[in-house]
Amino acid sequence: MSNVAESPTEIVLPVEGMTCASCVRRIERFLDRTPGVASAEVNLATEEATVRYDPALVGRTELVAAVEAAGYDVAANRGEASLDSAAGLGDPLADLERSQQSTQRNLLVRAVVSLAVAAVALGLTFFPPPGLTPAELNVLLILPATFVQFWAGGRFYRAAWRAARHGSATMDTLVAIGTTAAWAYSVAVALRPDLVATGPQPMAFFDSSTIIIGLVLLGRWLEARAKGRATGAIRRLMALQAPSATIVRPGGEVEVPLADVQPGDLLRVRPGAIVPVDGVVVEGASTVDESMLTGEPMPATKGPRDPVTGATVNRSGTFVMRATHVGSDTVLARIVELVRRAQGSKAPIQRLADRVSEVFVPVVLVLAAVTVAAWLALGPEPRVAYAITAAVSVLVIACPCAMGLATPTAIMVATGRAAEAGILIRDARALEAAAQLDAVVFDKTGTLTLGRPAVVDVVAATGSSETDVLRLAASVESGSEHPIGAAIREEAVARGLDPFTVSAFEAVVGRGVSAVADDVEILAGSPRLLAERGIDVTPLSDTLARLAAEARTPVLVARAGILVGAIAVADPVKPEASEAVRLARDLGLDPWLVTGDAAPTATAVARQVGLDQDHVRAEVLPDQKQSFVEDLLRNKRRVAMVGDGINDAPALARADVGIAIGSGADVAVEAADVTLVGGDPRLVASVVRLSRSTVRIVRENLFWAFAYNVVLIPVAMGVLVPFTGIMLDPVLAAAAMALSSVSVVANSLRLRSVSLRPVSDRRPATRPAIA
């Protein structure tokens, strides 16, 4: 592999002609040997090669040439999978779907014709027309059997020849040699039986060769259909986007295709319509169903300056939005791209299967030759017939397809299922690593808490009410830009309180604010500010002590020199946080809280979410978070770091699995291995659960794929004949081979039923997430 630039370019090439895992390894080898290529990963399930390369040293032409040199083609009618179009989504997937549907139709037609011819051949064999001898029947079957052999089976010859020209062999090689041997022997039996055996008319294998071709093609059709279901997550994602948008222009409103929308355009979104692109509300108000993005079933209220995300659904009112991100820059497009990349990535566990498959086909060819030689030398008469039967069975049953599909199909289903629940997994490595986790480190702000100040308590002094306290505070804070002031105003609006008109606003840095209403001074600030102004705060001393113990910031409110009450402001703990910690423990994970906040705040949050105090680290800087993760790793722990993906970046990168908390349009898809789009920390447990299920399915797939070949190849060679007289029929071998690949894909599809929402949150949504 050559030296490449620090930031290589990536391209995804749609590869045609792959049939098994040995194809995967061969293409990867040829690409890796190309100067300028940093890495190449070929996925049998998606039929794509993902190549990272230095554009200064190599280009697409050379990469395509490398694939062709390996004996395969890059599809001409499918553009590389990308999101560079104006709309951001659409054309590459449509081309892929058309190609897949065409392939499936072709496979099904040829399989049905082959099996129909085989059925006729079997019927004539068991119920021959009166007066027709076995020798005459064999001659009669030459034409239909030859038609099936070279028309329906032509794809095997073409692929085998392509591989042979480059000195390799694939699954198609095995099928081509096996069926050709059966067909050629049968033609010889029909035309010159004396050259094959002496004595009675020897048996022909026309029915076997046609059935084998039909069953192999039928198996590949079933496999293609199953793989199509495995990639359904991307199709469901794509279906979420709006087909068009309504642009507001000076002359009126115009409906245009989504591809025509540009950043800055004003768009009208009516009730029931899909939000076309990402943007900001500039006029009107509504509730928007964001369940496709966050999994949250309750619609979110949207008004001026609030962000809205493309593919969410406007439920009630009409609003005008300004487009900010279109095409490949939208959240939906980025999610689609991330899911596509994850589905095309390769888990470390797959490497073993690929290495074994690379040498598997040549070994099978040797075993088939040994089988023929052994039967000819040691077998009973008719030796040639027995030798052909055994060799064909060995060649046909030895299918490495199941090995090649074992991991990628499971990864495709799992990453697609995760995206439906608002979990974006960057690659297969992260999905596999999450299964081994035994410790999880939570950041506090924005992870276990909401990440912004909010009013959590209002306490009125004697003679006042909560309404008085909050209304006075919101009035005096109307001129403040401080986050605490904004939190108080938001709480007043939520309670329907209108502020008083104030004047003479004054901000006292670090202490609070003052203003005048109806010639009366109003103060809102710290106990120190009120004490400096000569106001007695002792009536609320117990309240202040309690708020200090709970790490909440008190804002005292006074009017005309008299204490009215106190407002507690804090970064509130998310309602789901305590359950997130409990779910982590239930999975055997050791939860920690590491935060840059002061110790009292960290202690209070830990108490609320149920974390042990000895598992809390406070006043920790970003680089110290990384050091803490490294300490756990040195102690042989498998660690996940959960944070907001920005100030936690060093720790996220160092952990075995970095999990970023995203929210709405600010989803941090580039910050970690996994992103939780809706910001629900309970999904950390869902990631681990899905990962463990995926690894279990992969191991089951690989076990059965390997066991299938280890057990059945010797049976096909005839090792049971001396003991039981049982010899595997080539037709049964073909059926077993087809079943092995289909069973692996079907087993992987079980991952679609894995529930990723916590038990307490499994309630119907107004619009299912992604699906």
Short mmCIF file of C-alpha atoms in Angstrom, two decimals, residues 257-708:
data_model
loop_
_atom_site.label_atom_id
_atom_site.label_comp_id
_atom_site.label_asym_id
_atom_site.label_seq_id
_atom_site.Cartn_x
_atom_site.Cartn_y
_atom_site.Cartn_z
CA PRO A 257 -39.22 20.79 -7.08
CA LEU A 258 -37.12 20.30 -3.99
CA ALA A 259 -33.93 20.51 -6.08
CA ASP A 260 -34.74 24.18 -6.88
CA VAL A 261 -34.74 25.33 -3.27
CA GLN A 262 -31.72 27.46 -2.36
CA PRO A 263 -30.42 28.68 1.03
CA GLY A 264 -32.19 31.92 1.96
CA ASP A 265 -35.46 31.08 0.19
CA LEU A 266 -38.68 31.73 2.12
CA LEU A 267 -40.90 28.64 2.18
CA ARG A 268 -44.50 28.27 3.33
CA VAL A 269 -45.36 25.07 5.20
CA ARG A 270 -49.05 24.29 5.62
CA PRO A 271 -50.69 21.89 8.12
CA GLY A 272 -50.01 18.25 7.29
CA ALA A 273 -47.14 19.11 4.94
CA ILE A 274 -43.61 17.78 5.23
CA VAL A 275 -41.01 20.40 6.10
CA PRO A 276 -39.00 20.48 2.86
CA VAL A 277 -35.49 21.42 4.07
CA ASP A 278 -33.70 22.58 7.22
CA GLY A 279 -34.36 26.15 8.24
CA VAL A 280 -35.67 28.68 10.75
CA VAL A 281 -39.26 29.83 11.32
CA VAL A 282 -39.66 33.53 10.47
CA GLU A 283 -43.45 33.91 10.67
CA GLY A 284 -46.30 31.96 12.22
CA ALA A 285 -46.39 29.14 14.74
CA SER A 286 -47.20 25.45 14.75
CA THR A 287 -46.47 22.08 16.29
CA VAL A 288 -44.10 19.84 14.37
CA ASP A 289 -43.87 16.06 14.61
CA GLU A 290 -40.13 15.34 14.90
CA SER A 291 -40.51 11.65 15.73
CA MET A 292 -38.65 10.63 12.56
CA LEU A 293 -35.62 12.46 13.93
CA THR A 294 -35.80 12.05 17.68
CA GLY A 295 -38.22 9.19 18.29
CA GLU A 296 -40.15 11.56 20.59
CA PRO A 297 -43.91 11.09 19.98
CA MET A 298 -44.99 14.48 21.33
CA PRO A 299 -44.97 17.26 18.69
CA ALA A 300 -42.62 20.19 19.34
CA THR A 301 -43.94 23.75 19.44
CA LYS A 302 -42.33 26.03 16.85
CA GLY A 303 -42.40 29.81 16.54
CA PRO A 304 -40.25 32.62 15.12
CA ARG A 305 -36.49 31.94 15.36
CA ASP A 306 -37.04 28.25 16.16
CA PRO A 307 -35.18 25.74 13.96
CA VAL A 308 -37.11 23.20 11.88
CA THR A 309 -35.70 20.12 10.20
CA GLY A 310 -36.44 18.76 6.76
CA ALA A 311 -38.63 15.59 6.60
CA THR A 312 -40.42 16.41 9.88
CA VAL A 313 -44.22 16.92 9.65
CA ASN A 314 -46.11 20.14 10.32
CA ARG A 315 -49.16 19.20 12.37
CA SER A 316 -51.33 22.22 13.17
CA GLY A 317 -50.55 25.78 12.05
CA THR A 318 -49.07 27.43 8.98
CA PHE A 319 -45.65 29.03 9.11
CA VAL A 320 -43.07 30.60 6.83
CA MET A 321 -39.49 29.40 7.18
CA ARG A 322 -36.18 30.52 5.75
CA ALA A 323 -34.14 27.69 4.20
CA THR A 324 -30.67 27.41 5.76
CA HIS A 325 -29.48 23.96 4.62
CA VAL A 326 -30.53 22.21 1.43
CA GLY A 327 -29.47 19.18 -0.59
CA SER A 328 -26.59 17.23 0.90
CA ASP A 329 -26.30 19.69 3.82
CA THR A 330 -29.63 18.76 5.41
CA VAL A 331 -29.86 16.61 8.51
CA LEU A 332 -31.75 13.91 6.58
CA ALA A 333 -29.12 13.78 3.83
CA ARG A 334 -26.34 13.53 6.38
CA ILE A 335 -28.18 10.73 8.18
CA VAL A 336 -28.67 8.85 4.90
CA GLU A 337 -24.99 9.23 4.09
CA LEU A 338 -23.95 8.04 7.54
CA VAL A 339 -26.22 5.00 7.36
CA ARG A 340 -24.94 4.18 3.86
CA ARG A 341 -21.34 4.39 5.02
CA ALA A 342 -22.05 2.25 8.08
CA GLN A 343 -23.82 -0.40 6.02
CA GLY A 344 -20.87 -0.55 3.63
CA SER A 345 -18.22 -0.76 6.34
CA LYS A 346 -16.58 -3.96 7.49
CA ALA A 347 -16.45 -5.28 11.04
CA PRO A 348 -13.16 -6.77 12.30
CA ILE A 349 -14.88 -10.13 12.78
CA GLN A 350 -15.49 -10.29 9.01
CA ARG A 351 -11.75 -10.39 8.23
CA LEU A 352 -11.47 -14.04 9.25
CA ALA A 353 -14.29 -15.12 6.94
CA ASP A 354 -12.75 -13.17 4.04
CA ARG A 355 -9.31 -14.72 4.53
CA VAL A 356 -10.76 -18.24 4.72
CA SER A 357 -12.96 -17.68 1.65
CA GLU A 358 -9.99 -16.49 -0.39
CA VAL A 359 -8.39 -19.94 -0.31
CA PHE A 360 -11.61 -21.90 0.01
CA VAL A 361 -12.54 -22.26 -3.66
CA PRO A 362 -9.09 -23.54 -4.78
CA VAL A 363 -9.19 -26.05 -1.91
CA VAL A 364 -12.62 -27.26 -3.05
CA LEU A 365 -11.35 -27.75 -6.60
CA VAL A 366 -8.54 -29.89 -5.23
CA LEU A 367 -11.01 -31.87 -3.09
CA ALA A 368 -13.22 -32.46 -6.13
CA ALA A 369 -10.22 -33.79 -8.09
CA VAL A 370 -9.26 -36.04 -5.17
CA THR A 371 -12.84 -37.29 -5.00
CA VAL A 372 -12.86 -38.25 -8.67
CA ALA A 373 -9.52 -40.00 -8.38
CA ALA A 374 -10.56 -41.91 -5.25
CA TRP A 375 -13.85 -43.12 -6.74
CA LEU A 376 -12.22 -44.15 -10.01
CA ALA A 377 -9.52 -46.04 -8.14
CA LEU A 378 -11.48 -47.55 -5.27
CA GLY A 379 -15.18 -47.25 -6.00
CA PRO A 380 -17.57 -49.96 -7.20
CA GLU A 381 -19.09 -50.03 -10.65
CA PRO A 382 -20.33 -47.91 -12.29
CA ARG A 383 -17.24 -46.01 -11.09
CA VAL A 384 -17.49 -43.14 -13.53
CA ALA A 385 -21.09 -42.41 -12.53
CA TYR A 386 -20.21 -42.49 -8.85
CA ALA A 387 -17.16 -40.29 -9.41
CA ILE A 388 -19.18 -37.72 -11.37
CA THR A 389 -21.98 -37.73 -8.77
CA ALA A 390 -19.60 -37.20 -5.86
CA ALA A 391 -17.50 -34.54 -7.61
CA VAL A 392 -20.55 -32.55 -8.72
CA SER A 393 -21.94 -32.71 -5.16
CA VAL A 394 -18.64 -31.43 -3.73
CA LEU A 395 -18.40 -28.58 -6.24
CA VAL A 396 -21.99 -27.48 -5.80
CA ILE A 397 -22.36 -27.77 -2.04
CA ALA A 398 -19.12 -25.92 -1.21
CA CYS A 399 -20.58 -22.43 -1.23
CA PRO A 400 -18.60 -19.67 0.47
CA CYS A 401 -21.46 -17.21 -0.16
CA ALA A 402 -22.84 -17.76 3.34
CA MET A 403 -19.45 -16.83 4.83
CA GLY A 404 -19.33 -13.64 2.82
CA LEU A 405 -22.87 -12.63 3.77
CA ALA A 406 -22.67 -13.57 7.45
CA THR A 407 -21.37 -10.24 8.72
CA PRO A 408 -22.37 -7.55 6.18
CA THR A 409 -26.05 -8.49 6.15
CA ALA A 410 -26.19 -8.29 9.95
CA ILE A 411 -24.37 -4.94 9.91
CA MET A 412 -26.74 -3.57 7.26
CA VAL A 413 -29.86 -4.57 9.18
CA ALA A 414 -28.50 -3.38 12.53
CA THR A 415 -27.36 0.05 11.35
CA GLY A 416 -30.62 0.56 9.49
CA ARG A 417 -32.63 -0.47 12.53
CA ALA A 418 -30.57 1.89 14.68
CA ALA A 419 -31.22 4.81 12.33
CA GLU A 420 -34.94 4.18 12.66
CA ALA A 421 -34.60 4.70 16.42
CA GLY A 422 -32.52 7.87 16.13
CA ILE A 423 -29.15 6.15 16.63
CA LEU A 424 -26.53 6.90 13.99
CA ILE A 425 -23.64 4.42 13.95
CA ARG A 426 -20.56 5.53 12.04
CA ASP A 427 -19.17 2.11 11.08
CA ALA A 428 -19.21 -1.61 11.75
CA ARG A 429 -16.16 -1.40 14.01
CA ALA A 430 -18.06 0.77 16.50
CA LEU A 431 -21.07 -1.53 16.38
CA GLU A 432 -18.91 -4.55 17.16
CA ALA A 433 -16.90 -2.74 19.87
CA ALA A 434 -20.05 -1.68 21.73
CA ALA A 435 -20.81 -5.33 22.49
CA GLN A 436 -17.70 -5.55 24.69
CA LEU A 437 -18.34 -2.44 26.81
CA ASP A 438 -18.26 -2.74 30.60
CA ALA A 439 -17.98 0.94 31.62
CA VAL A 440 -19.75 4.10 30.47
CA VAL A 441 -18.61 7.63 31.29
CA PHE A 442 -21.33 10.30 31.16
CA ASP A 443 -20.65 14.00 30.77
CA LYS A 444 -23.12 16.12 32.73
CA THR A 445 -24.09 19.24 30.81
CA GLY A 446 -26.24 18.41 27.80
CA THR A 447 -25.95 14.68 28.43
CA LEU A 448 -27.64 13.95 31.75
CA THR A 449 -28.93 17.52 31.98
CA LEU A 450 -30.71 19.70 29.43
CA GLY A 451 -27.61 21.84 28.92
CA ARG A 452 -29.30 25.20 29.51
CA PRO A 453 -30.60 27.07 32.59
CA ALA A 454 -34.25 26.74 33.45
CA VAL A 455 -36.50 27.68 36.35
CA VAL A 456 -36.89 24.65 38.58
CA ASP A 457 -38.56 26.21 41.63
CA VAL A 458 -40.36 29.42 42.72
CA VAL A 459 -40.67 30.21 46.45
CA ALA A 460 -42.81 33.13 47.66
CA ALA A 461 -42.11 35.01 50.89
CA THR A 462 -44.90 35.65 53.35
CA GLY A 463 -47.55 37.90 51.86
CA SER A 464 -46.63 37.17 48.24
CA SER A 465 -47.49 34.53 45.65
CA GLU A 466 -45.45 32.60 43.11
CA THR A 467 -47.17 34.61 40.37
CA ASP A 468 -46.02 37.88 41.95
CA VAL A 469 -42.44 36.64 42.27
CA LEU A 470 -42.19 35.36 38.73
CA ARG A 471 -43.95 38.31 37.09
CA LEU A 472 -41.76 40.88 38.88
CA ALA A 473 -38.59 38.96 38.03
CA ALA A 474 -39.57 38.57 34.36
CA SER A 475 -40.35 42.31 34.18
CA VAL A 476 -36.99 43.41 35.53
CA GLU A 477 -35.15 40.78 33.47
CA SER A 478 -36.79 41.98 30.24
CA GLY A 479 -33.75 44.07 29.47
CA SER A 480 -31.21 41.40 30.39
CA GLU A 481 -29.34 39.22 27.92
CA HIS A 482 -28.04 36.88 30.63
CA PRO A 483 -29.05 33.18 30.21
CA ILE A 484 -30.60 33.19 33.69
CA GLY A 485 -32.74 36.16 32.73
CA ALA A 486 -33.82 34.38 29.55
CA ALA A 487 -34.80 31.31 31.59
CA ILE A 488 -36.96 33.42 33.90
CA ARG A 489 -38.68 35.13 30.96
CA GLU A 490 -39.36 31.76 29.30
CA GLU A 491 -40.96 30.43 32.48
CA ALA A 492 -43.19 33.52 32.76
CA VAL A 493 -44.31 33.13 29.14
CA ALA A 494 -45.01 29.43 29.75
CA ARG A 495 -47.28 30.40 32.66
CA GLY A 496 -49.04 33.11 30.62
CA LEU A 497 -47.75 36.05 32.67
CA ASP A 498 -47.41 39.50 31.06
CA PRO A 499 -44.50 41.60 32.36
CA PHE A 500 -44.87 45.10 33.79
CA THR A 501 -43.54 48.07 31.85
CA VAL A 502 -40.20 49.04 33.42
CA SER A 503 -37.67 51.82 33.05
CA ALA A 504 -34.26 52.79 34.41
CA PHE A 505 -32.91 49.29 33.77
CA GLU A 506 -29.52 48.65 35.35
CA ALA A 507 -27.37 45.53 35.18
CA VAL A 508 -25.06 44.96 38.16
CA VAL A 509 -22.28 42.77 36.78
CA GLY A 510 -22.10 39.43 38.54
CA ARG A 511 -24.93 40.23 40.92
CA GLY A 512 -28.23 40.87 39.14
CA VAL A 513 -30.44 43.59 37.67
CA SER A 514 -32.69 46.42 38.81
CA ALA A 515 -35.45 48.48 37.19
CA VAL A 516 -38.32 50.79 38.05
CA ALA A 517 -42.04 50.03 37.61
CA ASP A 518 -44.70 52.53 38.71
CA ASP A 519 -41.98 54.52 40.50
CA VAL A 520 -41.08 51.48 42.60
CA GLU A 521 -37.64 49.84 42.36
CA ILE A 522 -37.56 46.13 41.63
CA LEU A 523 -34.45 44.01 42.25
CA ALA A 524 -33.66 40.50 40.96
CA GLY A 525 -30.31 39.04 41.80
CA SER A 526 -28.03 37.28 44.23
CA PRO A 527 -28.37 37.41 48.02
CA ARG A 528 -25.25 39.59 48.01
CA LEU A 529 -26.94 42.23 45.79
CA LEU A 530 -29.98 42.43 48.04
CA ALA A 531 -27.82 42.60 51.15
CA GLU A 532 -25.83 45.47 49.63
CA ARG A 533 -29.11 47.32 49.06
CA GLY A 534 -30.08 46.83 52.70
CA ILE A 535 -32.79 44.21 52.14
CA ASP A 536 -33.26 41.51 54.78
CA VAL A 537 -33.05 38.00 53.21
CA THR A 538 -33.26 35.99 56.44
CA PRO A 539 -36.96 35.05 55.92
CA LEU A 540 -35.76 32.76 53.14
CA SER A 541 -32.53 31.54 54.77
CA ASP A 542 -33.79 27.94 54.95
CA THR A 543 -34.73 28.06 51.28
CA LEU A 544 -31.30 29.44 50.37
CA ALA A 545 -29.58 26.68 52.33
CA ARG A 546 -31.68 24.03 50.57
CA LEU A 547 -30.95 25.47 47.12
CA ALA A 548 -27.22 25.57 47.90
CA ALA A 549 -27.32 21.88 48.89
CA GLU A 550 -29.08 21.09 45.61
CA ALA A 551 -26.53 23.12 43.59
CA ARG A 552 -29.23 25.49 42.33
CA THR A 553 -28.70 29.18 41.65
CA PRO A 554 -31.04 31.42 43.70
CA VAL A 555 -32.42 34.66 42.22
CA LEU A 556 -33.96 36.74 44.99
CA VAL A 557 -36.69 39.23 44.09
CA ALA A 558 -37.46 42.39 46.04
CA ARG A 559 -39.95 45.26 45.53
CA ALA A 560 -39.70 48.61 47.25
CA GLY A 561 -36.99 47.29 49.53
CA ILE A 562 -39.02 44.26 50.68
CA LEU A 563 -38.17 40.62 49.91
CA VAL A 564 -40.86 39.05 47.71
CA GLY A 565 -39.46 35.60 47.06
CA ALA A 566 -36.81 33.48 45.36
CA ILE A 567 -36.51 31.73 42.03
CA ALA A 568 -34.27 28.65 41.70
CA VAL A 569 -32.49 28.33 38.38
CA ALA A 570 -30.49 25.27 37.37
CA ASP A 571 -29.51 23.12 34.47
CA PRO A 572 -32.27 20.56 35.07
CA VAL A 573 -31.62 16.87 34.94
CA LYS A 574 -33.26 15.20 31.95
CA PRO A 575 -36.33 13.15 32.90
CA GLU A 576 -34.71 10.13 31.24
CA ALA A 577 -31.32 10.45 32.97
CA SER A 578 -31.96 8.26 36.02
CA GLU A 579 -33.42 5.52 33.84
CA ALA A 580 -30.39 5.78 31.53
CA VAL A 581 -28.11 5.05 34.48
CA ARG A 582 -30.31 2.17 35.67
CA LEU A 583 -30.47 0.62 32.21
CA ALA A 584 -26.70 0.83 31.91
CA ARG A 585 -26.31 -1.02 35.22
CA ASP A 586 -28.84 -3.66 34.12
CA LEU A 587 -26.56 -4.41 31.15
CA GLY A 588 -23.54 -4.85 33.40
CA LEU A 589 -22.04 -1.44 32.63
CA ASP A 590 -20.26 0.56 35.35
CA PRO A 591 -21.59 4.17 35.08
CA TRP A 592 -19.45 7.24 35.87
CA LEU A 593 -20.11 10.99 35.86
CA VAL A 594 -17.23 13.22 34.76
CA THR A 595 -17.88 16.96 34.50
CA GLY A 596 -16.16 20.31 34.52
CA ASP A 597 -18.78 21.72 36.91
CA ALA A 598 -18.18 22.36 40.60
CA ALA A 599 -18.33 19.46 43.03
CA PRO A 600 -21.64 20.47 44.71
CA THR A 601 -23.38 20.59 41.33
CA ALA A 602 -21.92 17.25 40.23
CA THR A 603 -22.86 15.68 43.57
CA ALA A 604 -26.44 16.94 43.33
CA VAL A 605 -26.87 15.62 39.78
CA ALA A 606 -25.35 12.26 40.72
CA ARG A 607 -27.79 11.98 43.61
CA GLN A 608 -30.75 12.69 41.34
CA VAL A 609 -29.77 10.13 38.69
CA GLY A 610 -28.76 7.41 41.16
CA LEU A 611 -24.98 7.45 40.67
CA ASP A 612 -22.63 6.45 43.48
CA GLN A 613 -20.64 9.40 44.81
CA ASP A 614 -17.36 7.52 44.41
CA HIS A 615 -18.14 7.36 40.68
CA VAL A 616 -18.24 11.16 40.30
CA ARG A 617 -15.36 13.34 39.08
CA ALA A 618 -15.96 17.12 39.16
CA GLU A 619 -14.04 20.20 37.99
CA VAL A 620 -12.43 18.14 35.22
CA LEU A 621 -10.97 19.89 32.17
CA PRO A 622 -11.40 18.40 28.65
CA ASP A 623 -7.87 16.94 28.58
CA GLN A 624 -8.40 15.51 32.06
CA LYS A 625 -11.53 13.76 30.82
CA GLN A 626 -9.36 12.07 28.22
CA SER A 627 -6.85 11.10 30.93
CA PHE A 628 -9.67 9.62 33.03
CA VAL A 629 -10.83 7.50 30.08
CA GLU A 630 -7.23 6.37 29.53
CA ASP A 631 -6.97 5.36 33.20
CA LEU A 632 -10.01 3.12 32.79
CA LEU A 633 -8.56 1.64 29.59
CA ARG A 634 -5.25 0.90 31.37
CA ASN A 635 -7.28 -1.03 33.94
CA LYS A 636 -8.54 -3.32 31.15
CA ARG A 637 -11.95 -1.70 30.99
CA ARG A 638 -13.94 -1.39 27.75
CA VAL A 639 -15.14 2.20 27.85
CA ALA A 640 -17.86 4.26 26.20
CA MET A 641 -17.69 8.04 26.57
CA VAL A 642 -21.00 9.88 26.28
CA GLY A 643 -20.84 13.64 25.69
CA ASP A 644 -21.95 16.51 23.50
CA GLY A 645 -19.29 15.89 20.85
CA ILE A 646 -17.57 19.29 21.19
CA ASN A 647 -15.75 19.95 24.49
CA ASP A 648 -15.72 16.20 25.12
CA ALA A 649 -14.03 15.47 21.79
CA PRO A 650 -10.66 14.26 23.21
CA ALA A 651 -12.37 11.75 25.50
CA LEU A 652 -14.83 10.71 22.78
CA ALA A 653 -11.95 9.97 20.43
CA ARG A 654 -9.95 8.05 23.04
CA ALA A 655 -12.76 5.80 24.28
CA ASP A 656 -13.46 2.40 22.74
CA VAL A 657 -16.80 3.84 21.62
CA GLY A 658 -17.52 7.58 21.57
CA ILE A 659 -21.24 8.39 21.82
CA ALA A 660 -22.28 11.96 20.99
CA ILE A 661 -25.52 13.46 22.24
CA GLY A 662 -27.15 15.32 19.36
CA SER A 663 -30.32 17.38 19.28
CA GLY A 664 -32.38 18.38 16.26
CA ALA A 665 -30.51 20.12 13.46
CA ASP A 666 -27.31 20.27 15.54
CA VAL A 667 -26.76 16.51 15.39
CA ALA A 668 -23.04 15.91 15.84
CA VAL A 669 -22.57 13.19 13.22
CA GLU A 670 -18.87 13.93 12.88
CA ALA A 671 -18.02 14.01 16.60
CA ALA A 672 -18.10 10.35 17.62
CA ASP A 673 -18.58 6.72 16.64
CA VAL A 674 -22.27 6.88 17.54
CA THR A 675 -24.67 9.83 17.62
CA LEU A 676 -27.95 9.82 19.56
CA VAL A 677 -29.99 12.21 17.44
CA GLY A 678 -32.73 13.03 19.93
CA GLY A 679 -30.39 13.43 22.90
CA ASP A 680 -32.04 10.69 24.98
CA PRO A 681 -29.30 9.13 27.17
CA ARG A 682 -31.35 5.95 27.56
CA LEU A 683 -30.36 5.10 23.99
CA VAL A 684 -26.84 4.37 25.26
CA ALA A 685 -28.26 1.12 26.63
CA SER A 686 -30.06 0.56 23.33
CA VAL A 687 -26.75 0.85 21.45
CA VAL A 688 -25.18 -1.81 23.68
CA ARG A 689 -28.23 -4.06 23.40
CA LEU A 690 -28.28 -3.81 19.61
CA SER A 691 -24.53 -4.37 19.40
CA ARG A 692 -24.68 -7.51 21.52
CA SER A 693 -27.58 -8.85 19.47
CA THR A 694 -25.70 -8.10 16.24
CA VAL A 695 -22.49 -9.81 17.35
CA ARG A 696 -24.51 -12.82 18.48
CA ILE A 697 -26.25 -13.03 15.09
CA VAL A 698 -22.91 -12.68 13.26
CA ARG A 699 -21.37 -15.48 15.31
CA GLU A 700 -24.37 -17.68 14.63
CA ASN A 701 -24.10 -16.94 10.92
CA LEU A 702 -20.37 -17.67 10.79
CA PHE A 703 -20.75 -20.83 12.85
CA TRP A 704 -23.41 -22.28 10.58
CA ALA A 705 -21.59 -21.15 7.44
CA PHE A 706 -18.38 -22.86 8.51
CA ALA A 707 -20.13 -25.88 10.05
CA TYR A 708 -22.19 -26.37 6.90
#
